[in-house]
Amino acid sequence: KHSIVIAGGGSTFTPGIIMMLLDNLDKFPIKEIKFYDNDEERQNTVADACRVIIKEKAPEIKFLATVDPEEAFSNIDFVMAHIRVGKYAMREKDEKIPLEHGVVGQETCGPGGIAYGMRSIGGVLELIEHMETFSPNAWMLNYSNPAAIVAEATRRLKPNAKVLNICDMPISIENLMASILELNSRKEMIVKYYGLNHFGWWTDIRDREGNDLMPKLKNHVKDKGYAIEFSESGQHVDDSWKSTFTKVKDVYALDPETMPNTYLKYYFYPQDEVEKANAEYTRANEVMDGREKHVFGECNRIAQANTSEGSTLEIDEHASYIVDLARAIAYNTQERMLLIVENNGAIENFDPTAMVEVPCIVGSQGPEPLTQGQIPRFQKSLMEQQVGVEKLVVEAWEEGSYQKLWQALTLSKTVPNARVAKELLDDLIEANQEYWPTL
Ligand code: G6P
Ligand code: MN
């Protein structure tokens, strides 16, 4: 039986993940769950409810919520990390400051992602240090954002750390693909895929018998993107997400041989996104008024009533990839999963030191990337530009370099020119004083 610590215990995603873990105890038995956060009050709101839920479903599991790193990281096998340095208040700024300059305002793409990256690197490296100090044999499953920049920081600054960087977006998209293809599960698909995090393409999708599923998918995606008859529950059901899944058809049009990641819209059609955005009310506001209020409201109710009966919190089914990943390490399952790993030739004609998103076979020694061969000039050029941004951000963080961060912003395809990049940088520095190293 395994002991885990959830770093970012106060996250709005934590209750759904706990319920998912409790639902999977037959596959991944748990002895102890600990929550760790630096915001004690926020974490207690979530923990007080999760304590009740755990006691109801699996009273044998030990549970503890703490802000003390030694207590949190001692005697654990896995760190499940989903921290958000600066919380939603800073996400709101990441989205709104760029919009004031007529630039895409998004939490992980463009200037917002760069700002968020500058905040996250230190937080994630600190978690790794706690893990290495108190449980040196543990593995960290990291899905903290912005994953591309965070992953590059771990590669560069903690090269030997036992960290697996993973994003749920390809999983969400594969769930939609499976619905489009009328399959029972995304796991019926074997995929080839390459790219960077939030910046990739599927090149081949087959069923287990080897039948090509791309033609049927293409037929749907060319008109409808990944839009399906959405159910009203689960992740990504808000209208803003539905429009993202529809917009995929315009992204797909650039290269109808592949299936794109949804986020490429921010790079191909930035002006459409800016025009559509409401600079007064962004996704962060939607999340604060929606998910955050709902989850915290329900948590308070459950804690007070001392029962989860009648709760409207939902199991986060789609987060079961976390169990798959933990199982791959714990039981050497050799499962094929998309992870963010050092390229090392997996994409033949691409920087070997880039952190890329590719299929890997995951076992007890970690991930073994599968080679995806040569990629076309269009994707390769786009990826080179974007990887340059990500590497410059990490170098800027490490060296405290204003110059490199200005270069990173200038290089981002979402930013029109160096003057706008500089104006943006100065506003972002001002907003992030508490969080960024001094530049
Ligand atoms: C996807 C991405 C995540 C991102 C999330 C935002 O799942 O892969 O990286 O954090 O969307 O969702 P939200 O509901 O917070 O806008
Ligand atoms: Mn992601």
CSV table of C-alpha atoms and ligand atoms in Angstrom, one decimal:
chain,number,residue,atom,x,y,z
A,1,LYS,CA,0.0,0.0,0.0
A,2,HIS,CA,1.2,3.4,-0.9
A,3,SER,CA,1.6,6.7,0.9
A,4,ILE,CA,1.1,9.9,-1.1
A,5,VAL,CA,1.3,13.6,-0.5
A,6,ILE,CA,-0.8,16.0,-2.6
A,7,ALA,CA,1.0,19.3,-3.0
A,8,GLY,CA,-1.5,22.0,-3.6
A,9,GLY,CA,-3.9,20.5,-1.1
A,10,GLY,CA,-6.1,23.6,-1.3
A,11,SER,CA,-6.6,23.3,-5.1
A,12,THR,CA,-10.2,23.2,-6.4
A,13,PHE,CA,-9.2,20.0,-8.2
A,14,THR,CA,-8.2,18.2,-5.0
A,15,PRO,CA,-11.6,16.9,-3.9
A,16,GLY,CA,-12.3,15.4,-7.3
A,17,ILE,CA,-8.9,13.8,-7.4
A,18,ILE,CA,-9.4,12.3,-3.9
A,19,MET,CA,-12.7,10.8,-4.9
A,20,MET,CA,-11.0,9.4,-8.0
A,21,LEU,CA,-8.3,7.9,-5.9
A,22,LEU,CA,-10.9,6.3,-3.5
A,23,ASP,CA,-12.6,4.9,-6.6
A,24,ASN,CA,-9.4,3.2,-7.7
A,25,LEU,CA,-8.2,1.6,-4.5
A,26,ASP,CA,-8.4,-1.8,-6.0
A,27,LYS,CA,-5.9,-0.7,-8.7
A,28,PHE,CA,-3.8,1.5,-6.5
A,29,PRO,CA,-4.1,0.7,-2.8
A,30,ILE,CA,-3.4,3.6,-0.4
A,31,LYS,CA,-2.2,3.6,3.2
A,32,GLU,CA,-1.9,7.3,3.8
A,33,ILE,CA,-2.9,10.5,2.1
A,34,LYS,CA,-1.3,13.8,3.2
A,35,PHE,CA,-2.1,17.3,2.0
A,36,TYR,CA,0.5,20.0,1.7
A,37,ASP,CA,0.0,23.7,0.9
A,38,ASN,CA,1.4,27.0,1.9
A,39,ASP,CA,-2.0,28.5,2.4
A,40,GLU,CA,-3.3,26.8,5.6
A,41,GLU,CA,-6.7,28.2,5.6
A,42,ARG,CA,-7.5,27.4,2.0
A,43,GLN,CA,-6.1,23.9,2.5
A,44,ASN,CA,-8.2,23.3,5.6
A,45,THR,CA,-11.4,24.1,3.8
A,46,VAL,CA,-10.7,21.3,1.3
A,47,ALA,CA,-9.1,19.0,3.9
A,48,ASP,CA,-12.0,19.2,6.4
A,49,ALA,CA,-14.3,17.9,3.7
A,50,CYS,CA,-11.9,15.3,2.3
A,51,ARG,CA,-11.4,13.9,5.8
A,52,VAL,CA,-15.1,13.2,6.0
A,53,ILE,CA,-15.2,11.7,2.5
A,54,ILE,CA,-12.2,9.5,3.2
A,55,LYS,CA,-13.6,8.3,6.5
A,56,GLU,CA,-16.8,7.3,4.8
A,57,LYS,CA,-15.2,5.5,1.9
A,58,ALA,CA,-12.0,4.1,3.3
A,59,PRO,CA,-11.6,4.6,7.0
A,60,GLU,CA,-8.4,2.6,7.1
A,61,ILE,CA,-6.6,5.3,5.2
A,62,LYS,CA,-4.6,7.7,7.4
A,63,PHE,CA,-5.2,11.4,6.6
A,64,LEU,CA,-3.3,14.5,7.5
A,65,ALA,CA,-3.2,18.1,6.2
A,66,THR,CA,-0.1,20.1,7.0
A,67,VAL,CA,1.9,23.2,6.0
A,68,ASP,CA,5.1,21.6,7.4
A,69,PRO,CA,7.4,20.2,4.7
A,70,GLU,CA,9.0,17.6,6.9
A,71,GLU,CA,5.7,16.2,8.1
A,72,ALA,CA,4.3,16.3,4.6
A,73,PHE,CA,7.2,14.8,2.6
A,74,SER,CA,8.4,12.1,5.1
A,75,ASN,CA,7.6,8.5,4.4
A,76,ILE,CA,5.9,8.9,1.1
A,77,ASP,CA,6.1,7.1,-2.2
A,78,PHE,CA,4.5,9.7,-4.4
A,79,VAL,CA,4.1,13.4,-4.6
A,80,MET,CA,1.2,14.4,-6.7
A,81,ALA,CA,1.8,18.1,-7.5
A,82,HIS,CA,-0.6,20.6,-8.8
A,83,ILE,CA,0.4,23.9,-7.3
A,84,ARG,CA,-0.6,27.3,-8.5
A,85,VAL,CA,1.8,29.9,-7.3
A,86,GLY,CA,-0.2,33.2,-6.8
A,87,LYS,CA,-3.6,31.3,-7.1
A,88,TYR,CA,-6.4,32.5,-9.2
A,89,ALA,CA,-5.8,36.2,-8.3
A,90,MET,CA,-2.6,36.0,-10.2
A,91,ARG,CA,-4.1,34.0,-13.1
A,92,GLU,CA,-6.5,36.8,-13.5
A,93,LYS,CA,-3.6,39.2,-13.9
A,94,ASP,CA,-1.8,36.8,-16.3
A,95,GLU,CA,-4.9,36.9,-18.5
A,96,LYS,CA,-5.9,40.6,-18.2
A,97,ILE,CA,-2.5,42.4,-18.5
A,98,PRO,CA,-1.8,41.0,-22.0
A,99,LEU,CA,-5.3,41.8,-23.1
A,100,GLU,CA,-4.7,45.5,-22.1
A,101,HIS,CA,-1.9,45.4,-24.7
A,102,GLY,CA,-4.1,43.7,-27.3
A,103,VAL,CA,-2.3,40.4,-26.8
A,104,VAL,CA,-3.7,36.9,-26.0
A,105,GLY,CA,-4.5,36.6,-22.3
A,106,GLN,CA,-4.2,33.0,-21.3
A,107,GLU,CA,-2.8,31.2,-18.3
A,108,THR,CA,-0.2,29.1,-20.1
A,109,CYS,CA,0.1,30.4,-23.7
A,110,GLY,CA,1.9,33.7,-24.5
A,111,PRO,CA,2.8,36.4,-21.9
A,112,GLY,CA,0.4,35.0,-19.3
A,113,GLY,CA,2.1,31.7,-19.4
A,114,ILE,CA,5.6,33.3,-19.3
A,115,ALA,CA,4.5,35.3,-16.2
A,116,TYR,CA,3.1,32.2,-14.5
A,117,GLY,CA,6.2,30.2,-15.4
A,118,MET,CA,8.4,32.8,-13.6
A,119,ARG,CA,6.2,32.3,-10.5
A,120,SER,CA,6.0,28.5,-10.7
A,121,ILE,CA,9.6,27.5,-11.3
A,122,GLY,CA,10.7,28.2,-7.7
A,123,GLY,CA,7.7,26.6,-6.2
A,124,VAL,CA,8.1,23.3,-8.1
A,125,LEU,CA,11.9,23.2,-7.5
A,126,GLU,CA,11.2,23.6,-3.8
A,127,LEU,CA,8.8,20.6,-3.8
A,128,ILE,CA,11.5,18.5,-5.4
A,129,GLU,CA,13.9,19.6,-2.8
A,130,HIS,CA,11.5,18.6,0.0
A,131,MET,CA,10.9,15.2,-1.7
A,132,GLU,CA,14.6,14.6,-2.1
A,133,THR,CA,15.3,15.6,1.5
A,134,PHE,CA,12.6,13.6,3.3
A,135,SER,CA,11.7,10.7,0.9
A,136,PRO,CA,14.6,10.3,-1.6
A,137,ASN,CA,13.0,7.2,-3.1
A,138,ALA,CA,9.7,8.9,-4.0
A,139,TRP,CA,8.5,10.0,-7.4
A,140,MET,CA,6.8,13.2,-8.2
A,141,LEU,CA,3.9,13.2,-10.6
A,142,ASN,CA,3.9,16.8,-11.7
A,143,TYR,CA,0.9,18.4,-13.4
A,144,SER,CA,1.6,21.9,-12.2
A,145,ASN,CA,1.4,24.6,-14.9
A,146,PRO,CA,2.7,26.0,-17.0
A,147,ALA,CA,4.0,22.5,-17.7
A,148,ALA,CA,6.3,23.3,-20.6
A,149,ILE,CA,8.3,25.9,-18.7
A,150,VAL,CA,8.2,23.9,-15.4
A,151,ALA,CA,9.4,20.8,-17.2
A,152,GLU,CA,12.3,22.7,-18.8
A,153,ALA,CA,13.2,24.1,-15.4
A,154,THR,CA,13.3,20.6,-13.9
A,155,ARG,CA,15.4,19.3,-16.8
A,156,ARG,CA,17.9,22.2,-16.4
A,157,LEU,CA,18.1,22.7,-12.7
A,158,LYS,CA,17.2,19.2,-11.3
A,159,PRO,CA,18.4,16.9,-14.0
A,160,ASN,CA,18.4,13.7,-11.8
A,161,ALA,CA,15.1,14.3,-10.0
A,162,LYS,CA,12.5,11.6,-10.2
A,163,VAL,CA,9.9,13.8,-11.7
A,164,LEU,CA,7.3,12.9,-14.3
A,165,ASN,CA,5.8,15.9,-16.1
A,166,ILE,CA,2.4,15.3,-17.5
A,167,CYS,CA,-0.5,17.3,-18.9
A,168,ASP,CA,-4.2,16.3,-19.0
A,169,MET,CA,-5.0,18.2,-22.2
A,170,PRO,CA,-4.1,15.3,-24.6
A,171,ILE,CA,-6.2,13.0,-22.3
A,172,SER,CA,-9.2,15.3,-22.5
A,173,ILE,CA,-8.8,15.6,-26.3
A,174,GLU,CA,-8.4,11.8,-26.6
A,175,ASN,CA,-11.6,11.4,-24.6
A,176,LEU,CA,-13.4,13.6,-27.1
A,177,MET,CA,-11.8,11.7,-30.0
A,178,ALA,CA,-13.1,8.4,-28.5
A,179,SER,CA,-16.6,9.9,-28.3
A,180,ILE,CA,-16.4,11.0,-31.9
A,181,LEU,CA,-15.2,7.6,-32.9
A,182,GLU,CA,-17.9,5.9,-30.8
A,183,LEU,CA,-15.4,4.0,-28.8
A,184,ASN,CA,-15.9,3.0,-25.2
A,185,SER,CA,-12.7,4.4,-24.0
A,186,ARG,CA,-9.7,6.5,-25.2
A,187,LYS,CA,-7.6,3.5,-24.2
A,188,GLU,CA,-8.9,1.7,-27.3
A,189,MET,CA,-6.7,4.1,-29.4
A,190,ILE,CA,-3.0,3.7,-30.0
A,191,VAL,CA,-1.6,7.1,-30.9
A,192,LYS,CA,1.5,8.6,-32.4
A,193,TYR,CA,2.0,12.2,-31.4
A,194,TYR,CA,4.7,14.8,-31.1
A,195,GLY,CA,5.1,18.4,-30.0
A,196,LEU,CA,5.6,20.5,-26.9
A,197,ASN,CA,3.2,20.8,-24.1
A,198,HIS,CA,0.0,22.6,-25.2
A,199,PHE,CA,1.6,22.6,-28.7
A,200,GLY,CA,1.4,19.2,-30.3
A,201,TRP,CA,-0.1,17.0,-33.1
A,202,TRP,CA,-1.4,13.5,-33.4
A,203,THR,CA,-0.1,11.9,-36.6
A,204,ASP,CA,-1.6,8.4,-36.3
A,205,ILE,CA,-4.5,6.9,-34.4
A,206,ARG,CA,-5.4,3.3,-34.6
A,207,ASP,CA,-7.5,0.7,-32.7
A,208,ARG,CA,-5.9,-2.3,-31.2
A,209,GLU,CA,-6.4,-4.3,-34.3
A,210,GLY,CA,-4.4,-1.7,-36.3
A,211,ASN,CA,-7.4,-0.1,-38.1
A,212,ASP,CA,-6.7,3.5,-39.1
A,213,LEU,CA,-9.2,5.7,-37.2
A,214,MET,CA,-7.9,9.0,-38.7
A,215,PRO,CA,-10.3,9.1,-41.7
A,216,LYS,CA,-13.4,9.0,-39.5
A,217,LEU,CA,-11.9,11.6,-37.2
A,218,LYS,CA,-10.8,13.9,-40.0
A,219,ASN,CA,-14.3,13.8,-41.4
A,220,HIS,CA,-15.7,15.1,-38.1
A,221,VAL,CA,-12.9,17.5,-37.2
A,222,LYS,CA,-12.9,19.4,-40.5
A,223,ASP,CA,-16.4,20.8,-39.8
A,224,LYS,CA,-16.9,20.5,-36.1
A,225,GLY,CA,-13.4,20.4,-34.5
A,226,TYR,CA,-13.5,18.3,-31.4
A,227,ALA,CA,-17.0,19.5,-30.5
A,228,ILE,CA,-19.4,16.7,-29.6
A,229,GLU,CA,-22.8,16.5,-27.8
A,230,PHE,CA,-21.2,17.5,-24.5
A,231,SER,CA,-22.4,16.1,-21.3
A,232,GLU,CA,-23.1,18.6,-18.6
A,233,SER,CA,-20.7,17.1,-16.1
A,234,GLY,CA,-17.0,16.6,-16.0
A,235,GLN,CA,-14.1,18.8,-16.9
A,236,HIS,CA,-14.2,21.4,-19.7
A,237,VAL,CA,-18.0,21.7,-20.1
A,238,ASP,CA,-18.2,25.5,-19.8
A,239,ASP,CA,-19.1,27.4,-23.0
A,240,SER,CA,-15.7,28.9,-23.2
A,241,TRP,CA,-14.2,25.4,-23.5
A,242,LYS,CA,-16.9,24.3,-26.0
A,243,SER,CA,-15.8,27.2,-28.3
A,244,THR,CA,-12.2,26.1,-27.9
A,245,PHE,CA,-13.1,22.6,-29.1
A,246,THR,CA,-15.0,24.0,-32.0
A,247,LYS,CA,-12.2,26.4,-33.0
A,248,VAL,CA,-10.0,23.3,-33.5
A,249,LYS,CA,-11.4,23.1,-37.1
A,250,ASP,CA,-9.6,26.2,-38.1
A,251,VAL,CA,-6.4,25.0,-36.5
A,252,TYR,CA,-6.8,21.6,-38.2
A,253,ALA,CA,-7.1,23.4,-41.6
A,254,LEU,CA,-3.4,24.4,-41.4
A,255,ASP,CA,-2.4,20.8,-41.7
A,256,PRO,CA,-5.2,18.4,-42.5
A,257,GLU,CA,-2.9,15.4,-42.1
A,258,THR,CA,-2.7,15.7,-38.4
A,259,MET,CA,-4.9,16.3,-35.4
A,260,PRO,CA,-3.9,19.4,-33.4
A,261,ASN,CA,-3.8,20.3,-29.7
A,262,THR,CA,-6.6,22.9,-29.0
A,263,TYR,CA,-4.2,25.5,-27.7
A,264,LEU,CA,-2.5,26.0,-31.0
A,265,LYS,CA,-5.4,28.4,-31.7
A,266,TYR,CA,-3.6,31.0,-29.5
A,267,TYR,CA,-0.6,30.9,-31.9
A,268,PHE,CA,-2.4,30.6,-35.2
A,269,TYR,CA,-5.4,33.0,-34.5
A,270,PRO,CA,-4.3,35.3,-31.7
A,271,GLN,CA,-6.3,38.2,-33.0
A,272,ASP,CA,-9.5,36.2,-33.0
A,273,GLU,CA,-8.9,35.3,-29.3
A,274,VAL,CA,-8.2,38.9,-28.4
A,275,GLU,CA,-11.4,40.2,-30.2
A,276,LYS,CA,-13.5,37.5,-28.5
A,277,ALA,CA,-12.1,38.0,-25.0
A,278,ASN,CA,-13.7,40.2,-22.4
A,279,ALA,CA,-10.9,42.0,-20.8
A,280,GLU,CA,-13.0,42.7,-17.7
A,281,TYR,CA,-14.1,39.1,-17.2
A,282,THR,CA,-11.7,36.3,-18.2
A,283,ARG,CA,-11.4,32.5,-17.6
A,284,ALA,CA,-10.0,33.2,-14.1
A,285,ASN,CA,-13.2,35.0,-13.2
A,286,GLU,CA,-15.3,32.2,-14.6
A,287,VAL,CA,-13.3,29.7,-12.5
A,288,MET,CA,-13.5,31.8,-9.4
A,289,ASP,CA,-17.2,32.4,-9.7
A,290,GLY,CA,-17.9,28.9,-10.9
A,291,ARG,CA,-15.6,26.0,-9.8
A,292,GLU,CA,-14.0,27.7,-6.8
A,293,LYS,CA,-17.3,28.9,-5.3
A,294,HIS,CA,-18.9,25.5,-5.9
A,295,VAL,CA,-16.1,23.4,-4.5
A,296,PHE,CA,-15.4,25.5,-1.5
A,297,GLY,CA,-19.2,25.8,-0.8
A,298,GLU,CA,-19.6,22.1,-0.9
A,299,CYS,CA,-16.5,21.5,1.2
A,300,ASN,CA,-17.8,23.8,3.9
A,301,ARG,CA,-21.2,22.1,3.8
A,302,ILE,CA,-19.7,18.6,4.0
A,303,ALA,CA,-17.4,19.5,6.9
A,304,GLN,CA,-20.2,21.1,8.9
A,305,ALA,CA,-22.7,18.3,8.3
A,306,ASN,CA,-20.0,15.7,8.8
A,307,THR,CA,-21.3,13.7,5.9
A,308,SER,CA,-20.9,13.8,2.1
A,309,GLU,CA,-24.5,12.8,1.6
A,310,GLY,CA,-26.2,14.9,-1.1
A,311,SER,CA,-22.9,16.4,-2.1
A,312,THR,CA,-22.6,17.7,-5.7
A,313,LEU,CA,-18.8,17.2,-5.8
A,314,GLU,CA,-18.0,15.0,-8.7
A,315,ILE,CA,-15.4,12.3,-9.1
A,316,ASP,CA,-12.7,13.6,-11.5
A,317,GLU,CA,-12.8,10.5,-13.8
A,318,HIS,CA,-10.5,12.1,-16.3
A,319,ALA,CA,-7.8,12.4,-13.6
A,320,SER,CA,-7.5,8.6,-13.5
A,321,TYR,CA,-4.4,9.1,-15.7
A,322,ILE,CA,-2.7,10.0,-12.4
A,323,VAL,CA,-3.4,6.5,-11.1
A,324,ASP,CA,-2.2,5.0,-14.4
A,325,LEU,CA,1.0,6.9,-14.0
A,326,ALA,CA,1.5,6.0,-10.4
A,327,ARG,CA,0.7,2.3,-11.2
A,328,ALA,CA,3.2,2.3,-14.1
A,329,ILE,CA,6.0,3.3,-11.6
A,330,ALA,CA,4.7,1.1,-8.7
A,331,TYR,CA,3.9,-2.0,-10.7
A,332,ASN,CA,6.0,-1.6,-13.8
A,333,THR,CA,2.9,-1.8,-16.0
A,334,GLN,CA,4.8,-0.5,-19.1
A,335,GLU,CA,1.8,1.6,-20.0
A,336,ARG,CA,2.0,3.8,-23.1
A,337,MET,CA,1.3,7.4,-22.1
A,338,LEU,CA,2.1,10.9,-23.4
A,339,LEU,CA,4.6,12.6,-21.2
A,340,ILE,CA,6.8,15.7,-21.3
A,341,VAL,CA,10.4,14.4,-21.5
A,342,GLU,CA,13.8,15.4,-22.8
A,343,ASN,CA,13.8,14.9,-26.5
A,344,ASN,CA,17.1,13.0,-26.9
A,345,GLY,CA,16.3,12.0,-30.4
A,346,ALA,CA,12.7,11.0,-30.0
A,347,ILE,CA,11.9,13.7,-32.6
A,348,GLU,CA,14.8,13.1,-34.9
A,349,ASN,CA,15.3,16.5,-36.5
A,350,PHE,CA,14.7,18.5,-33.3
A,351,ASP,CA,16.9,19.9,-30.4
A,352,PRO,CA,17.8,16.9,-28.3
A,353,THR,CA,17.7,19.1,-25.1
A,354,ALA,CA,14.1,20.3,-25.7
A,355,MET,CA,11.4,19.1,-23.4
A,356,VAL,CA,8.9,17.5,-25.8
A,357,GLU,CA,5.5,15.8,-25.5
A,358,VAL,CA,5.7,12.3,-27.0
A,359,PRO,CA,4.3,8.8,-26.3
A,360,CYS,CA,6.4,6.9,-23.7
A,361,ILE,CA,6.4,3.5,-22.2
A,362,VAL,CA,6.3,4.0,-18.5
A,363,GLY,CA,7.7,1.4,-16.1
A,364,SER,CA,9.4,1.3,-12.7
A,365,GLN,CA,12.5,3.1,-14.0
A,366,GLY,CA,10.4,6.0,-15.4
A,367,PRO,CA,9.5,6.8,-19.0
A,368,GLU,CA,11.1,5.5,-22.2
A,369,PRO,CA,10.2,7.8,-25.1
A,370,LEU,CA,9.2,6.3,-28.4
A,371,THR,CA,10.8,7.7,-31.5
A,372,GLN,CA,8.4,9.7,-33.7
A,373,GLY,CA,10.9,10.2,-36.6
A,374,GLN,CA,11.3,13.4,-38.7
A,375,ILE,CA,8.7,16.1,-38.4
A,376,PRO,CA,7.6,18.5,-41.1
A,377,ARG,CA,9.1,22.0,-41.6
A,378,PHE,CA,6.0,23.8,-40.5
A,379,GLN,CA,5.7,22.2,-37.1
A,380,LYS,CA,9.4,22.1,-36.6
A,381,SER,CA,9.8,25.8,-37.2
A,382,LEU,CA,6.9,26.6,-34.9
A,383,MET,CA,8.3,24.4,-32.2
A,384,GLU,CA,11.8,25.8,-32.4
A,385,GLN,CA,10.4,29.3,-31.8
A,386,GLN,CA,8.3,28.2,-28.9
A,387,VAL,CA,11.0,26.1,-27.3
A,388,GLY,CA,13.2,29.1,-27.6
A,389,VAL,CA,10.7,31.1,-25.5
A,390,GLU,CA,10.5,28.4,-22.9
A,391,LYS,CA,14.3,28.0,-22.5
A,392,LEU,CA,14.8,31.8,-22.4
A,393,VAL,CA,12.2,32.0,-19.5
A,394,VAL,CA,14.1,29.4,-17.5
A,395,GLU,CA,17.4,31.2,-18.2
A,396,ALA,CA,15.9,34.5,-17.3
A,397,TRP,CA,14.6,33.1,-14.0
A,398,GLU,CA,18.0,31.5,-13.2
A,399,GLU,CA,20.1,34.5,-14.0
A,400,GLY,CA,17.6,37.2,-13.0
A,401,SER,CA,17.9,38.6,-16.5
A,402,TYR,CA,15.5,41.3,-17.7
A,403,GLN,CA,17.1,41.1,-21.2
A,404,LYS,CA,16.3,37.4,-21.6
A,405,LEU,CA,12.8,37.8,-20.5
A,406,TRP,CA,12.3,40.6,-22.9
A,407,GLN,CA,13.7,38.3,-25.6
A,408,ALA,CA,11.4,35.5,-24.6
A,409,LEU,CA,8.3,37.8,-24.9
A,410,THR,CA,9.6,39.2,-28.2
A,411,LEU,CA,10.1,35.7,-29.5
A,412,SER,CA,6.6,34.5,-28.5
A,413,LYS,CA,4.4,34.2,-31.6
A,414,THR,CA,1.6,35.8,-29.7
A,415,VAL,CA,3.4,39.1,-29.2
A,416,PRO,CA,3.5,41.4,-32.2
A,417,ASN,CA,6.8,43.2,-31.6
A,418,ALA,CA,9.6,44.1,-29.2
A,419,ARG,CA,8.1,47.4,-28.1
A,420,VAL,CA,4.8,45.7,-27.0
A,421,ALA,CA,7.0,43.0,-25.4
A,422,LYS,CA,8.8,45.6,-23.4
A,423,GLU,CA,5.6,47.4,-22.3
A,424,LEU,CA,4.2,44.1,-21.3
A,425,LEU,CA,7.3,43.0,-19.4
A,426,ASP,CA,7.3,46.2,-17.3
A,427,ASP,CA,3.6,45.7,-16.4
A,428,LEU,CA,4.2,42.0,-15.6
A,429,ILE,CA,7.2,42.8,-13.4
A,430,GLU,CA,5.1,45.3,-11.5
A,431,ALA,CA,2.3,42.8,-10.9
A,432,ASN,CA,4.6,39.9,-10.0
A,433,GLN,CA,6.9,41.7,-7.5
A,434,GLU,CA,6.1,39.3,-4.7
A,435,TYR,CA,6.8,36.2,-6.8
A,436,TRP,CA,9.5,36.7,-9.4
A,437,PRO,CA,13.2,36.9,-8.8
A,438,THR,CA,14.5,40.5,-9.1
A,439,LEU,CA,15.4,41.2,-12.8
B,1,G6P,C1,-6.4,22.0,-19.4
B,1,G6P,C2,-5.0,22.1,-19.5
B,1,G6P,C3,-4.5,22.6,-18.1
B,1,G6P,C4,-5.2,23.8,-17.7
B,1,G6P,C5,-6.7,23.6,-17.7
B,1,G6P,C6,-7.4,24.9,-17.4
B,1,G6P,O1,-6.8,20.9,-18.7
B,1,G6P,O2,-4.3,21.0,-19.8
B,1,G6P,O3,-3.1,22.8,-18.3
B,1,G6P,O4,-4.8,24.1,-16.4
B,1,G6P,O5,-7.1,23.1,-18.9
B,1,G6P,O6,-8.7,24.6,-17.1
B,1,G6P,P1,-9.6,25.7,-16.4
B,1,G6P,O7,-10.9,25.0,-16.2
B,1,G6P,O8,-8.9,26.0,-15.1
B,1,G6P,O9,-9.7,26.9,-17.3
B,2,MN,MN,-2.0,21.3,-19.4
